């Protein structure tokens, strides 16, 4: 036999679902001769790229991992004592292995379908409870993107609740972290809010109309101020008192809620989440009940299911941007769910005693270090500290100490030419303190031991600043401290959640594709995870090379000249792109342009982001085919031509079609002085076939958590870098600590210079393994899979929109509205019934109410596509039973779905269909059944009686037997 010694395994074959045989069968079903013929029928010729996409890569998994190892090796891991909101931490291995490295946790979707997301919802409820307990406030959300963003959202909340005239001014203490101040400034400027920076002890709050004030607790240089007097003065002038704080410190310090704070924000990073050169990290936001309905982000609340059983859900969903649009209080549409879950589980694992012990050790070592520095003749500026010291020295001493620290592979913070900052953390030990002191001693013998130094050590914090209230008293934080119990708890929650490990998640515009193991493994390499974001650039050469290569890849895919990797969510990418356009308009003397055109079909974050960027939203109509109404666009553009700033457009459209007139649409805007912002949510249908720059866009953001395989993690992390044309590159976002961005860059969008840097390795791996040919093939297959589903479902459910030649793009919308008239069946009923078949529902009622938007992605095989189609077709037959009068309109398998094990095994069964039909409606369900944890949620009850922390233990008792059926 002949041997194929040139064979090389193809990652693209692993990533893409249908093999060649399946592909041919699908094409035959659609009556198409080839995949290229289908693409020709789908993508307008006018926008097709003339040349194939060239991106270096096409490597095997082994080759790509080897190349990335070489890049990672260029990063140098020094012990960082920099602080500034980032601390080294120890991720408990039971959490590392069973959550961060577990696709059962990182491939889940946002928990809109609560019945199959109870495990994740409980983990997030734990996080909220932890935040509320530690901050001493009444309500918390389920995380935000980073500390800077959370502070900016708090500023926006203060503006929203202000009852006076105008936007007012907002005070920021000069002892806040510099990156937080910069993000707040960036967000305030387009809103017309004046930022005043100063000393909270001396500021005259009567001089301006202050809507609020922000302080850091402990301050960036370590001092623990008593802010009570400042808070009282702020309240006296009608402002909100906002405290950026540290969760570990709050186990020892008086919580903000107990000294009058209205809002507390911060980062949960040091609760077991690696620094990762800046992210991803879960921020927290806690406030008073009075501000619940204008608080940004998501809230997990407690309700009941149809059987009266306790059940969790996302509460107050009318706050979501796709409903409120330009009236939304924030453009935040995602969070840091996976990282919030890790932080919450860290608290569950350690419990209140464990957290306090860690905090006391960190605090004790800090006091020990302060004592040692005093013995060496140095002065720590502040006595009242938790984990950070500000050390005075002469300029020559500062230079010598920093140089010696670097020589000993340590990073200290240079606050100014006469001051050094030192921050300790969970992994600091007495040997580290000794090493720091040796640097300050100039290499000379210390003359004392750590044991001698630590004799009689006590906290210097006054009684007024020490915490006396209890926290984390709920049983969940006091029950799982052995690894055995913790492992079982994590697995128990995981079993209540449907993820990509069970079945496809066919959500339109959400692109729930394969997150390959080879892409995920490097995220937890220490060379990427343990680097402080403000470490000297010389220690981050590997990251810099990774950024440079990834920026080049994304530029090649989009056709643009410049890239910023800083935005750490799609919503932040939208805001960054619009602010770049705004800066460009101002630079050319057109700062008065403030109108943003947005199609009626747009994602809700688009108008929310436009308002945040200081624009007035003008809505453009769509025609009956779902396309932008070009005549209406032209009329609106003419009407506002003197003030037109931008058009925001999604392509292919949110209706799932390639609009034929897209180049004309872009030209209309350009001719009237505007710029075209392309929402990159649907880039999965463009890669390798066309490019935003070639279509006519000036800027786009890319959802790396969609097209480029960063997993959703149950609602985050995400990354939303922006790509811009050459004339906009000089305005790309900068950063106050590490130089990045354009020469005239807008302020920081995210707290870290490159956003959630550690997860950029996922997209780098994906592109490197796919190469240009593989990426193009993936796009073609995504379009194939969507059209195959549309073809199979068309006889049963009308496909609402199609392109000029009868094809959909990478997603399709099926119309269920006629069924409501004939049977009373709502789209929600179909979504819940799909759970009984083992599927997560497609996108419900967006962008058209009463429809399902289905996006299969390229990763799903024909067998899985057929399984979904068979389920939907079977459900259509169940609906027909209602149409024919064989089943009542109000008591049938759809109205009662989903069916839980509790319901199916109840002693009594009085429904007009069998238990088998309820629970096992398809052959594959009999082979492997995923049981919804609870029955259909009572959403009205949950909103009317909002509970967003862990209920008393009595509430966990099962309902009375009479309620179980």
PDB file of C-alpha atoms in Angstrom, residues 537-666:
ATOM      1  CA  UNK A 537       6.480  46.924  28.751  1.00  0.00           C
ATOM      2  CA  UNK A 538       9.815  45.121  28.610  1.00  0.00           C
ATOM      3  CA  UNK A 539       8.248  42.270  30.617  1.00  0.00           C
ATOM      4  CA  UNK A 540       5.283  41.922  28.246  1.00  0.00           C
ATOM      5  CA  UNK A 541       7.067  41.365  24.923  1.00  0.00           C
ATOM      6  CA  UNK A 542       5.024  38.232  24.301  1.00  0.00           C
ATOM      7  CA  UNK A 543       1.745  40.054  24.773  1.00  0.00           C
ATOM      8  CA  UNK A 544       2.918  42.902  22.542  1.00  0.00           C
ATOM      9  CA  UNK A 545       3.775  40.433  19.786  1.00  0.00           C
ATOM     10  CA  UNK A 546       0.413  38.713  20.228  1.00  0.00           C
ATOM     11  CA  UNK A 547      -1.383  42.079  19.979  1.00  0.00           C
ATOM     12  CA  UNK A 548       0.555  43.062  16.880  1.00  0.00           C
ATOM     13  CA  UNK A 549      -0.194  39.777  15.122  1.00  0.00           C
ATOM     14  CA  UNK A 550      -3.866  39.714  16.124  1.00  0.00           C
ATOM     15  CA  UNK A 551      -4.337  43.332  15.034  1.00  0.00           C
ATOM     16  CA  UNK A 552      -2.845  42.384  11.678  1.00  0.00           C
ATOM     17  CA  UNK A 553      -5.210  39.427  11.380  1.00  0.00           C
ATOM     18  CA  UNK A 554      -8.274  41.548  12.176  1.00  0.00           C
ATOM     19  CA  UNK A 555      -7.128  44.296   9.812  1.00  0.00           C
ATOM     20  CA  UNK A 556      -6.806  41.710   7.031  1.00  0.00           C
ATOM     21  CA  UNK A 557     -10.292  40.347   7.749  1.00  0.00           C
ATOM     22  CA  UNK A 558     -11.978  43.781   7.810  1.00  0.00           C
ATOM     23  CA  UNK A 559      -9.836  45.676   5.279  1.00  0.00           C
ATOM     24  CA  UNK A 560      -9.201  48.508   7.739  1.00  0.00           C
ATOM     25  CA  UNK A 561      -5.940  50.285   8.557  1.00  0.00           C
ATOM     26  CA  UNK A 562      -6.052  50.506  12.354  1.00  0.00           C
ATOM     27  CA  UNK A 563      -7.202  48.355  15.274  1.00  0.00           C
ATOM     28  CA  UNK A 564      -7.777  48.956  18.994  1.00  0.00           C
ATOM     29  CA  UNK A 565      -8.052  45.884  21.188  1.00  0.00           C
ATOM     30  CA  UNK A 566      -9.107  47.892  24.255  1.00  0.00           C
ATOM     31  CA  UNK A 567     -12.937  47.617  24.257  1.00  0.00           C
ATOM     32  CA  UNK A 568     -13.804  44.598  26.413  1.00  0.00           C
ATOM     33  CA  UNK A 569     -17.355  44.051  25.134  1.00  0.00           C
ATOM     34  CA  UNK A 570     -19.338  44.657  21.967  1.00  0.00           C
ATOM     35  CA  UNK A 571     -21.180  47.503  23.687  1.00  0.00           C
ATOM     36  CA  UNK A 572     -17.860  49.119  24.561  1.00  0.00           C
ATOM     37  CA  UNK A 573     -16.726  48.674  20.960  1.00  0.00           C
ATOM     38  CA  UNK A 574     -19.811  50.499  19.747  1.00  0.00           C
ATOM     39  CA  UNK A 575     -19.171  53.368  22.141  1.00  0.00           C
ATOM     40  CA  UNK A 576     -15.462  53.514  21.282  1.00  0.00           C
ATOM     41  CA  UNK A 577     -16.157  53.556  17.544  1.00  0.00           C
ATOM     42  CA  UNK A 578     -18.706  56.339  17.833  1.00  0.00           C
ATOM     43  CA  UNK A 579     -16.418  58.396  20.073  1.00  0.00           C
ATOM     44  CA  UNK A 580     -13.623  58.006  17.514  1.00  0.00           C
ATOM     45  CA  UNK A 581     -15.991  59.319  14.831  1.00  0.00           C
ATOM     46  CA  UNK A 582     -16.981  62.164  17.151  1.00  0.00           C
ATOM     47  CA  UNK A 583     -13.324  63.060  17.758  1.00  0.00           C
ATOM     48  CA  UNK A 584     -12.639  63.046  14.007  1.00  0.00           C
ATOM     49  CA  UNK A 585     -15.627  65.307  13.342  1.00  0.00           C
ATOM     50  CA  UNK A 586     -14.442  67.716  16.037  1.00  0.00           C
ATOM     51  CA  UNK A 587     -10.884  67.662  14.695  1.00  0.00           C
ATOM     52  CA  UNK A 588     -12.071  68.829  11.284  1.00  0.00           C
ATOM     53  CA  UNK A 589     -14.233  71.575  12.737  1.00  0.00           C
ATOM     54  CA  UNK A 590     -17.511  69.664  12.452  1.00  0.00           C
ATOM     55  CA  UNK A 591     -18.138  69.071  16.131  1.00  0.00           C
ATOM     56  CA  UNK A 592     -21.710  70.301  15.790  1.00  0.00           C
ATOM     57  CA  UNK A 593     -22.660  67.114  13.920  1.00  0.00           C
ATOM     58  CA  UNK A 594     -24.750  65.162  16.413  1.00  0.00           C
ATOM     59  CA  UNK A 595     -27.311  63.112  14.459  1.00  0.00           C
ATOM     60  CA  UNK A 596     -26.922  59.348  14.205  1.00  0.00           C
ATOM     61  CA  UNK A 597     -29.151  57.423  11.779  1.00  0.00           C
ATOM     62  CA  UNK A 598     -30.100  53.933  12.974  1.00  0.00           C
ATOM     63  CA  UNK A 599     -32.363  51.409  11.168  1.00  0.00           C
ATOM     64  CA  UNK A 600     -35.425  50.272  13.075  1.00  0.00           C
ATOM     65  CA  UNK A 601     -34.117  46.689  12.966  1.00  0.00           C
ATOM     66  CA  UNK A 602     -30.861  47.517  14.788  1.00  0.00           C
ATOM     67  CA  UNK A 603     -29.633  45.840  17.938  1.00  0.00           C
ATOM     68  CA  UNK A 604     -30.815  47.783  20.966  1.00  0.00           C
ATOM     69  CA  UNK A 605     -27.278  48.589  22.015  1.00  0.00           C
ATOM     70  CA  UNK A 606     -26.868  50.712  18.868  1.00  0.00           C
ATOM     71  CA  UNK A 607     -29.213  53.543  19.899  1.00  0.00           C
ATOM     72  CA  UNK A 608     -28.126  53.231  23.540  1.00  0.00           C
ATOM     73  CA  UNK A 609     -24.478  53.617  22.523  1.00  0.00           C
ATOM     74  CA  UNK A 610     -25.291  56.539  20.229  1.00  0.00           C
ATOM     75  CA  UNK A 611     -26.957  58.448  23.068  1.00  0.00           C
ATOM     76  CA  UNK A 612     -24.019  57.737  25.350  1.00  0.00           C
ATOM     77  CA  UNK A 613     -21.703  59.125  22.651  1.00  0.00           C
ATOM     78  CA  UNK A 614     -23.670  62.375  22.687  1.00  0.00           C
ATOM     79  CA  UNK A 615     -25.729  61.772  19.547  1.00  0.00           C
ATOM     80  CA  UNK A 616     -29.394  62.280  18.754  1.00  0.00           C
ATOM     81  CA  UNK A 617     -30.937  59.124  17.320  1.00  0.00           C
ATOM     82  CA  UNK A 618     -33.000  59.336  14.132  1.00  0.00           C
ATOM     83  CA  UNK A 619     -34.652  56.055  13.185  1.00  0.00           C
ATOM     84  CA  UNK A 620     -34.681  54.883   9.572  1.00  0.00           C
ATOM     85  CA  UNK A 621     -37.537  52.663   8.404  1.00  0.00           C
ATOM     86  CA  UNK A 622     -37.182  49.166   6.983  1.00  0.00           C
ATOM     87  CA  UNK A 623     -39.250  47.902   4.054  1.00  0.00           C
ATOM     88  CA  UNK A 624     -41.453  44.799   3.911  1.00  0.00           C
ATOM     89  CA  UNK A 625     -38.478  42.643   2.927  1.00  0.00           C
ATOM     90  CA  UNK A 626     -36.560  43.681   6.030  1.00  0.00           C
ATOM     91  CA  UNK A 627     -34.120  45.923   4.180  1.00  0.00           C
ATOM     92  CA  UNK A 628     -33.297  49.520   5.028  1.00  0.00           C
ATOM     93  CA  UNK A 629     -35.766  51.773   3.236  1.00  0.00           C
ATOM     94  CA  UNK A 630     -33.297  53.662   1.041  1.00  0.00           C
ATOM     95  CA  UNK A 631     -35.819  56.376   0.195  1.00  0.00           C
ATOM     96  CA  UNK A 632     -36.459  57.022   3.890  1.00  0.00           C
ATOM     97  CA  UNK A 633     -32.723  56.944   4.581  1.00  0.00           C
ATOM     98  CA  UNK A 634     -32.095  59.492   1.835  1.00  0.00           C
ATOM     99  CA  UNK A 635     -34.888  61.736   3.127  1.00  0.00           C
ATOM    100  CA  UNK A 636     -33.593  61.583   6.719  1.00  0.00           C
ATOM    101  CA  UNK A 637     -30.019  62.154   5.562  1.00  0.00           C
ATOM    102  CA  UNK A 638     -31.107  65.202   3.535  1.00  0.00           C
ATOM    103  CA  UNK A 639     -33.138  66.555   6.425  1.00  0.00           C
ATOM    104  CA  UNK A 640     -30.156  66.350   8.768  1.00  0.00           C
ATOM    105  CA  UNK A 641     -27.303  66.781   6.287  1.00  0.00           C
ATOM    106  CA  UNK A 642     -25.796  69.737   8.147  1.00  0.00           C
ATOM    107  CA  UNK A 643     -25.701  67.797  11.413  1.00  0.00           C
ATOM    108  CA  UNK A 644     -25.328  64.208  10.207  1.00  0.00           C
ATOM    109  CA  UNK A 645     -22.532  62.484  12.123  1.00  0.00           C
ATOM    110  CA  UNK A 646     -22.969  58.783  11.455  1.00  0.00           C
ATOM    111  CA  UNK A 647     -25.063  55.838  10.377  1.00  0.00           C
ATOM    112  CA  UNK A 648     -25.011  52.654  12.436  1.00  0.00           C
ATOM    113  CA  UNK A 649     -25.727  49.598  10.322  1.00  0.00           C
ATOM    114  CA  UNK A 650     -25.502  45.852  10.878  1.00  0.00           C
ATOM    115  CA  UNK A 651     -24.443  43.735   7.907  1.00  0.00           C
ATOM    116  CA  UNK A 652     -25.808  41.299   6.947  1.00  0.00           C
ATOM    117  CA  UNK A 653     -28.876  42.928   8.409  1.00  0.00           C
ATOM    118  CA  UNK A 654     -30.419  41.953  11.718  1.00  0.00           C
ATOM    119  CA  UNK A 655     -33.160  40.386   9.598  1.00  0.00           C
ATOM    120  CA  UNK A 656     -30.647  37.856   8.308  1.00  0.00           C
ATOM    121  CA  UNK A 657     -30.173  38.996   4.712  1.00  0.00           C
ATOM    122  CA  UNK A 658     -27.440  40.621   2.633  1.00  0.00           C
ATOM    123  CA  UNK A 659     -28.930  43.939   1.593  1.00  0.00           C
ATOM    124  CA  UNK A 660     -28.260  44.669  -2.067  1.00  0.00           C
ATOM    125  CA  UNK A 661     -28.168  48.450  -1.600  1.00  0.00           C
ATOM    126  CA  UNK A 662     -25.549  48.592   1.129  1.00  0.00           C
ATOM    127  CA  UNK A 663     -22.958  50.462  -0.972  1.00  0.00           C
ATOM    128  CA  UNK A 664     -25.554  53.045  -1.963  1.00  0.00           C
ATOM    129  CA  UNK A 665     -26.568  53.378   1.675  1.00  0.00           C
ATOM    130  CA  UNK A 666     -22.960  54.103   2.675  1.00  0.00           C
TER     131      UNK A 666
END
